[in-house]
Amino acid sequence: MTALQEAEAKVRELDAEIEKLSRLNGSNLDTQNIREELEKAKQKVLACAYENLTSYDRVYLARKSTRPNVREYIANLFENFFEQKGDRLYGNDEAIVGGIATFCGHAVTVLGTQKGKNLEENLRCNFGMANPEGYRKALRIMKQAEKFHRPIITLIDTSGAYPGIEAEEHGQGEAIARNLQEMSVLTVPVIAIIVGEAGSGGALGLAVANQVWMLENSIYSILSPEGFASILWKDSSRAKEASEIMKLTAADLLELGVIDHIIKEPVGDLCDRADVVYEQIRALLKAELSALGKMSERAIVEQRYKKFRCIGDCSTL
């Protein structure tokens, strides 16, 4: 158990005590002062824990099932969302959610990788791991956005593309590669936001964008720390050590020039104060869509091309 997980366990104990005192409100006991002290203790524990987060702590936070998922982001950031389904070739993949919406009165296309909150939901969306039909659906929706001059916003939360035999038989590698190729030359603005876990080509297949943003406690990497440790040391139990050298946190990737902005997260469970993050994203989207909307189609493509070429030329990895 990490220091962060120990702090969370302590917070749960304090929450239980606060709840117990709340039930005593009707008695003659004066519980208000005790409750205030417990709340202060809880905030102190959280502040100390979040002040010194390790890379592995951020991996843990990025994977928490309580984080808002893509459908929640869409519901809170956009209006009039009309979902589009199917790749027009094989079927519909529930791991990819996409469609048309309005943002500040303007039409946009929004899509992303969906994770569930429980086992039933995760089974429905394959734990956020898309099959080839998911990437083909995403590309169909993005090409439609280009045709009708709608900016594209992608929301990414996936451990990676589904690695199963059936996915490979249906052309997983080709589907992701086609997305990378086509997204690189889209003539409309593309903004990618990493809201949780972003692993390998499964994430990159939606992240070839003019702007790439990350939530503070999200991660973006070539593979999972467990997979990295298995390959490098033949020992997946060294995932904590691997996460410290993989440069997968938002701060690491901003320094390397892989991403363009970090969205700050409140202390504690994100689900409790998700509105803080929604407000930041809303303000950033409004400003960036306005700026990109003033650029010509050619300039949009060139800016995206130069952004990714610079990462390749300047990376110290």
CSV table of N, CA, C and O in Angstrom, one decimal, residues 48-130:
chain,number,residue,atom,x,y,z
A,48,CYS,N,-1.4,16.7,2.8
A,48,CYS,CA,0.0,16.1,2.9
A,48,CYS,C,0.2,15.0,1.9
A,48,CYS,O,1.3,14.9,1.3
A,49,ALA,N,-0.8,14.2,1.6
A,49,ALA,CA,-0.7,13.1,0.7
A,49,ALA,C,-0.6,13.6,-0.8
A,49,ALA,O,0.3,13.1,-1.5
A,50,TYR,N,-1.3,14.6,-1.1
A,50,TYR,CA,-1.3,15.1,-2.5
A,50,TYR,C,-0.1,16.1,-2.8
A,50,TYR,O,0.2,16.4,-3.9
A,51,GLU,N,0.6,16.5,-1.7
A,51,GLU,CA,1.7,17.4,-1.9
A,51,GLU,C,2.9,16.6,-2.4
A,51,GLU,O,3.8,17.2,-3.1
A,52,ASN,N,3.0,15.3,-2.2
A,52,ASN,CA,4.2,14.6,-2.6
A,52,ASN,C,3.8,13.3,-3.4
A,52,ASN,O,4.3,12.3,-3.1
A,53,LEU,N,3.0,13.5,-4.4
A,53,LEU,CA,2.6,12.4,-5.2
A,53,LEU,C,3.8,11.8,-6.0
A,53,LEU,O,4.5,12.6,-6.7
A,54,THR,N,3.9,10.5,-6.1
A,54,THR,CA,4.9,9.9,-6.9
A,54,THR,C,4.2,9.6,-8.3
A,54,THR,O,3.0,9.7,-8.4
A,55,SER,N,5.0,9.2,-9.2
A,55,SER,CA,4.5,8.8,-10.6
A,55,SER,C,3.5,7.7,-10.4
A,55,SER,O,2.5,7.6,-11.1
A,56,TYR,N,3.8,6.7,-9.5
A,56,TYR,CA,3.0,5.6,-9.4
A,56,TYR,C,1.6,6.0,-8.7
A,56,TYR,O,0.6,5.4,-8.9
A,57,ASP,N,1.7,7.0,-7.8
A,57,ASP,CA,0.5,7.5,-7.2
A,57,ASP,C,-0.5,8.0,-8.3
A,57,ASP,O,-1.7,7.8,-8.3
A,58,ARG,N,0.1,8.7,-9.3
A,58,ARG,CA,-0.7,9.3,-10.4
A,58,ARG,C,-1.2,8.2,-11.3
A,58,ARG,O,-2.3,8.3,-11.8
A,59,VAL,N,-0.5,7.1,-11.4
A,59,VAL,CA,-1.0,5.9,-12.1
A,59,VAL,C,-2.3,5.4,-11.4
A,59,VAL,O,-3.3,5.1,-12.0
A,60,TYR,N,-2.2,5.3,-10.1
A,60,TYR,CA,-3.3,4.8,-9.3
A,60,TYR,C,-4.5,5.8,-9.4
A,60,TYR,O,-5.6,5.3,-9.6
A,61,LEU,N,-4.2,7.1,-9.4
A,61,LEU,CA,-5.3,8.0,-9.5
A,61,LEU,C,-6.0,8.0,-10.9
A,61,LEU,O,-7.2,8.1,-11.0
A,62,ALA,N,-5.1,7.9,-11.9
A,62,ALA,CA,-5.6,7.9,-13.3
A,62,ALA,C,-6.6,6.7,-13.5
A,62,ALA,O,-7.5,6.8,-14.3
A,63,ARG,N,-6.3,5.6,-12.8
A,63,ARG,CA,-7.1,4.4,-13.0
A,63,ARG,C,-8.3,4.3,-12.2
A,63,ARG,O,-9.1,3.3,-12.3
A,64,LYS,N,-8.5,5.2,-11.2
A,64,LYS,CA,-9.6,5.0,-10.3
A,64,LYS,C,-11.0,5.1,-11.0
A,64,LYS,O,-11.2,5.9,-11.8
A,65,SER,N,-11.8,4.1,-10.7
A,65,SER,CA,-13.1,4.0,-11.3
A,65,SER,C,-14.1,5.1,-10.9
A,65,SER,O,-15.1,5.3,-11.6
A,66,THR,N,-13.7,5.9,-9.9
A,66,THR,CA,-14.6,7.0,-9.5
A,66,THR,C,-14.4,8.2,-10.3
A,66,THR,O,-15.2,9.2,-10.2
A,67,ARG,N,-13.3,8.3,-11.1
A,67,ARG,CA,-13.1,9.4,-12.0
A,67,ARG,C,-14.2,9.6,-13.0
A,67,ARG,O,-14.8,8.6,-13.4
A,68,PRO,N,-14.6,10.8,-13.3
A,68,PRO,CA,-15.6,11.0,-14.4
A,68,PRO,C,-15.2,10.3,-15.7
A,68,PRO,O,-14.0,10.3,-16.1
A,69,ASN,N,-16.2,9.6,-16.3
A,69,ASN,CA,-15.8,9.0,-17.6
A,69,ASN,C,-16.3,9.9,-18.7
A,69,ASN,O,-16.8,11.0,-18.5
A,70,VAL,N,-16.0,9.4,-19.9
A,70,VAL,CA,-16.2,10.2,-21.1
A,70,VAL,C,-17.7,10.7,-21.3
A,70,VAL,O,-17.9,11.9,-21.6
A,71,ARG,N,-18.6,9.9,-21.0
A,71,ARG,CA,-20.0,10.3,-21.1
A,71,ARG,C,-20.3,11.4,-20.1
A,71,ARG,O,-21.1,12.3,-20.4
A,72,GLU,N,-19.7,11.3,-18.9
A,72,GLU,CA,-19.9,12.4,-17.9
A,72,GLU,C,-19.3,13.7,-18.4
A,72,GLU,O,-19.9,14.8,-18.2
A,73,TYR,N,-18.1,13.7,-19.0
A,73,TYR,CA,-17.5,14.9,-19.6
A,73,TYR,C,-18.4,15.5,-20.7
A,73,TYR,O,-18.6,16.7,-20.7
A,74,ILE,N,-18.9,14.6,-21.5
A,74,ILE,CA,-19.8,15.1,-22.6
A,74,ILE,C,-21.0,15.8,-22.1
A,74,ILE,O,-21.4,16.8,-22.5
A,75,ALA,N,-21.6,15.1,-21.1
A,75,ALA,CA,-22.9,15.7,-20.5
A,75,ALA,C,-22.6,17.0,-19.8
A,75,ALA,O,-23.5,17.8,-19.8
A,76,ASN,N,-21.5,17.2,-19.2
A,76,ASN,CA,-21.2,18.4,-18.4
A,76,ASN,C,-20.5,19.5,-19.2
A,76,ASN,O,-20.6,20.7,-18.8
A,77,LEU,N,-20.0,19.2,-20.4
A,77,LEU,CA,-19.3,20.2,-21.2
A,77,LEU,C,-20.0,20.7,-22.4
A,77,LEU,O,-19.8,21.8,-22.9
A,78,PHE,N,-20.9,19.8,-22.9
A,78,PHE,CA,-21.5,20.1,-24.2
A,78,PHE,C,-23.1,20.0,-24.1
A,78,PHE,O,-23.6,19.5,-23.1
A,79,GLU,N,-23.7,20.5,-25.1
A,79,GLU,CA,-25.2,20.5,-25.1
A,79,GLU,C,-25.6,19.8,-26.4
A,79,GLU,O,-24.9,19.7,-27.4
A,80,ASN,N,-26.9,19.3,-26.3
A,80,ASN,CA,-27.5,18.7,-27.5
A,80,ASN,C,-26.7,17.6,-28.2
A,80,ASN,O,-26.6,17.5,-29.4
A,81,PHE,N,-26.1,16.7,-27.3
A,81,PHE,CA,-25.3,15.7,-27.9
A,81,PHE,C,-26.1,14.7,-28.6
A,81,PHE,O,-27.1,14.1,-28.1
A,82,PHE,N,-25.7,14.4,-29.9
A,82,PHE,CA,-26.4,13.4,-30.7
A,82,PHE,C,-25.4,12.3,-31.0
A,82,PHE,O,-24.5,12.5,-31.8
A,83,GLU,N,-25.6,11.1,-30.4
A,83,GLU,CA,-24.6,10.1,-30.6
A,83,GLU,C,-24.7,9.4,-31.9
A,83,GLU,O,-25.8,9.1,-32.4
A,84,GLN,N,-23.6,9.1,-32.5
A,84,GLN,CA,-23.5,8.3,-33.8
A,84,GLN,C,-22.9,7.0,-33.5
A,84,GLN,O,-21.9,6.9,-32.8
A,85,LYS,N,-23.4,5.9,-34.1
A,85,LYS,CA,-23.0,4.6,-33.9
A,85,LYS,C,-22.6,3.9,-35.1
A,85,LYS,O,-23.1,4.1,-36.2
A,86,GLY,N,-21.7,2.9,-35.0
A,86,GLY,CA,-21.3,2.0,-36.1
A,86,GLY,C,-20.2,2.5,-37.0
A,86,GLY,O,-20.1,3.7,-37.2
A,87,ASP,N,-19.5,1.6,-37.6
A,87,ASP,CA,-18.4,2.0,-38.5
A,87,ASP,C,-18.8,1.8,-39.9
A,87,ASP,O,-18.0,2.1,-40.8
A,88,ARG,N,-20.0,1.4,-40.2
A,88,ARG,CA,-20.5,1.1,-41.6
A,88,ARG,C,-19.8,0.0,-42.3
A,88,ARG,O,-19.9,-0.1,-43.5
A,89,LEU,N,-19.0,-0.8,-41.5
A,89,LEU,CA,-18.3,-1.9,-42.1
A,89,LEU,C,-18.5,-3.2,-41.4
A,89,LEU,O,-18.7,-4.2,-42.0
A,90,TYR,N,-18.5,-3.1,-40.0
A,90,TYR,CA,-18.7,-4.4,-39.3
A,90,TYR,C,-19.7,-4.2,-38.1
A,90,TYR,O,-20.6,-5.1,-38.0
A,91,GLY,N,-19.6,-3.2,-37.3
A,91,GLY,CA,-20.5,-3.1,-36.2
A,91,GLY,C,-20.2,-1.9,-35.3
A,91,GLY,O,-19.5,-1.0,-35.7
A,92,ASN,N,-20.8,-1.8,-34.2
A,92,ASN,CA,-20.7,-0.7,-33.3
A,92,ASN,C,-19.8,-1.1,-32.1
A,92,ASN,O,-20.0,-2.2,-31.5
A,93,ASP,N,-18.9,-0.3,-31.7
A,93,ASP,CA,-18.0,-0.6,-30.6
A,93,ASP,C,-18.4,0.4,-29.4
A,93,ASP,O,-18.2,1.6,-29.6
A,94,GLU,N,-18.8,-0.1,-28.3
A,94,GLU,CA,-19.3,0.7,-27.2
A,94,GLU,C,-18.1,1.3,-26.5
A,94,GLU,O,-18.3,2.2,-25.6
A,95,ALA,N,-16.8,0.9,-26.8
A,95,ALA,CA,-15.7,1.5,-26.2
A,95,ALA,C,-15.4,2.9,-26.7
A,95,ALA,O,-14.7,3.7,-26.1
A,96,ILE,N,-15.9,3.2,-27.9
A,96,ILE,CA,-15.8,4.5,-28.5
A,96,ILE,C,-17.2,5.2,-28.5
A,96,ILE,O,-18.1,4.6,-29.1
A,97,VAL,N,-17.3,6.4,-27.9
A,97,VAL,CA,-18.5,7.2,-27.9
A,97,VAL,C,-18.2,8.4,-28.8
A,97,VAL,O,-17.2,9.1,-28.6
A,98,GLY,N,-19.1,8.7,-29.7
A,98,GLY,CA,-18.9,9.9,-30.5
A,98,GLY,C,-20.2,10.4,-31.1
A,98,GLY,O,-21.2,9.7,-31.3
A,99,GLY,N,-20.1,11.7,-31.5
A,99,GLY,CA,-21.3,12.3,-32.1
A,99,GLY,C,-21.1,13.8,-32.3
A,99,GLY,O,-20.1,14.4,-32.1
A,100,ILE,N,-22.3,14.4,-32.5
A,100,ILE,CA,-22.3,15.9,-32.7
A,100,ILE,C,-22.9,16.5,-31.5
A,100,ILE,O,-23.8,16.0,-30.8
A,101,ALA,N,-22.4,17.7,-31.1
A,101,ALA,CA,-22.9,18.5,-30.0
A,101,ALA,C,-22.7,19.9,-30.3
A,101,ALA,O,-22.2,20.3,-31.3
A,102,THR,N,-23.2,20.7,-29.3
A,102,THR,CA,-22.9,22.2,-29.4
A,102,THR,C,-22.1,22.6,-28.2
A,102,THR,O,-22.3,22.1,-27.1
A,103,PHE,N,-21.2,23.6,-28.4
A,103,PHE,CA,-20.4,24.1,-27.4
A,103,PHE,C,-20.4,25.6,-27.6
A,103,PHE,O,-20.0,26.1,-28.6
A,104,CYS,N,-20.9,26.3,-26.6
A,104,CYS,CA,-21.1,27.8,-26.6
A,104,CYS,C,-21.8,28.2,-27.9
A,104,CYS,O,-21.5,29.2,-28.6
A,105,GLY,N,-22.8,27.4,-28.3
A,105,GLY,CA,-23.7,27.8,-29.4
A,105,GLY,C,-23.1,27.4,-30.7
A,105,GLY,O,-23.8,27.6,-31.8
A,106,HIS,N,-22.0,26.7,-30.8
A,106,HIS,CA,-21.4,26.3,-32.1
A,106,HIS,C,-21.4,24.8,-32.2
A,106,HIS,O,-21.1,24.1,-31.2
A,107,ALA,N,-21.6,24.3,-33.4
A,107,ALA,CA,-21.5,22.8,-33.6
A,107,ALA,C,-20.1,22.3,-33.5
A,107,ALA,O,-19.2,22.9,-34.1
A,108,VAL,N,-19.9,21.2,-32.8
A,108,VAL,CA,-18.6,20.5,-32.7
A,108,VAL,C,-18.9,19.0,-32.8
A,108,VAL,O,-20.0,18.5,-32.6
A,109,THR,N,-17.8,18.3,-33.1
A,109,THR,CA,-17.8,16.9,-33.0
A,109,THR,C,-17.0,16.5,-31.8
A,109,THR,O,-15.9,16.9,-31.5
A,110,VAL,N,-17.6,15.6,-30.9
A,110,VAL,CA,-16.9,15.1,-29.7
A,110,VAL,C,-16.9,13.6,-29.7
A,110,VAL,O,-17.9,13.0,-30.0
A,111,LEU,N,-15.8,13.0,-29.3
A,111,LEU,CA,-15.7,11.6,-29.2
A,111,LEU,C,-14.6,11.2,-28.2
A,111,LEU,O,-13.7,12.0,-27.9
A,112,GLY,N,-14.7,9.9,-27.7
A,112,GLY,CA,-13.7,9.5,-26.8
A,112,GLY,C,-13.8,8.0,-26.4
A,112,GLY,O,-14.8,7.4,-26.9
A,113,THR,N,-12.9,7.6,-25.6
A,113,THR,CA,-12.9,6.2,-25.1
A,113,THR,C,-13.7,6.1,-23.8
A,113,THR,O,-13.4,6.9,-22.9
A,114,GLN,N,-14.6,5.2,-23.7
A,114,GLN,CA,-15.5,5.1,-22.6
A,114,GLN,C,-15.1,3.9,-21.7
A,114,GLN,O,-14.9,2.8,-22.1
A,115,LYS,N,-14.9,4.2,-20.4
A,115,LYS,CA,-14.7,3.2,-19.3
A,115,LYS,C,-16.0,3.1,-18.5
A,115,LYS,O,-16.7,4.1,-18.3
A,116,GLY,N,-16.3,2.0,-17.9
A,116,GLY,CA,-17.4,1.8,-17.0
A,116,GLY,C,-17.1,2.1,-15.6
A,116,GLY,O,-15.9,2.2,-15.2
A,117,LYS,N,-18.2,2.2,-14.8
A,117,LYS,CA,-18.0,2.5,-13.3
A,117,LYS,C,-18.1,1.2,-12.5
A,117,LYS,O,-17.7,1.1,-11.4
A,118,ASN,N,-18.6,0.1,-13.2
A,118,ASN,CA,-18.7,-1.2,-12.5
A,118,ASN,C,-18.4,-2.3,-13.5
A,118,ASN,O,-18.2,-2.0,-14.7
A,119,LEU,N,-18.5,-3.5,-13.1
A,119,LEU,CA,-18.2,-4.6,-13.9
A,119,LEU,C,-19.1,-4.7,-15.1
A,119,LEU,O,-18.7,-5.0,-16.2
A,120,GLU,N,-20.4,-4.6,-14.8
A,120,GLU,CA,-21.4,-4.6,-15.9
A,120,GLU,C,-21.1,-3.6,-17.0
A,120,GLU,O,-21.2,-4.0,-18.2
A,121,GLU,N,-20.9,-2.4,-16.6
A,121,GLU,CA,-20.6,-1.3,-17.6
A,121,GLU,C,-19.3,-1.6,-18.3
A,121,GLU,O,-19.2,-1.4,-19.5
A,122,ASN,N,-18.3,-2.1,-17.6
A,122,ASN,CA,-17.0,-2.3,-18.2
A,122,ASN,C,-17.1,-3.5,-19.2
A,122,ASN,O,-16.4,-3.4,-20.3
A,123,LEU,N,-17.9,-4.5,-18.9
A,123,LEU,CA,-18.1,-5.6,-19.9
A,123,LEU,C,-18.7,-5.1,-21.2
A,123,LEU,O,-18.4,-5.5,-22.3
A,124,ARG,N,-19.6,-4.1,-21.0
A,124,ARG,CA,-20.3,-3.6,-22.2
A,124,ARG,C,-19.4,-2.8,-23.1
A,124,ARG,O,-19.5,-2.8,-24.3
A,125,CYS,N,-18.5,-2.0,-22.5
A,125,CYS,CA,-17.5,-1.2,-23.2
A,125,CYS,C,-16.1,-1.8,-23.3
A,125,CYS,O,-15.2,-1.1,-23.6
A,126,ASN,N,-16.0,-3.0,-23.0
A,126,ASN,CA,-14.7,-3.8,-23.0
A,126,ASN,C,-13.6,-3.0,-22.3
A,126,ASN,O,-12.5,-3.0,-22.7
A,127,PHE,N,-14.0,-2.5,-21.1
A,127,PHE,CA,-13.0,-1.8,-20.2
A,127,PHE,C,-12.3,-0.7,-20.9
A,127,PHE,O,-11.1,-0.3,-20.6
A,128,GLY,N,-13.0,-0.1,-21.8
A,128,GLY,CA,-12.4,1.1,-22.5
A,128,GLY,C,-11.3,0.7,-23.6
A,128,GLY,O,-10.7,1.6,-24.1
A,129,MET,N,-11.2,-0.5,-23.9
A,129,MET,CA,-10.3,-1.0,-24.9
A,129,MET,C,-11.0,-1.2,-26.3
A,129,MET,O,-11.8,-2.1,-26.4
A,130,ALA,N,-10.7,-0.3,-27.2
A,130,ALA,CA,-11.5,-0.3,-28.5
A,130,ALA,C,-11.0,-1.4,-29.4
A,130,ALA,O,-9.8,-1.8,-29.5
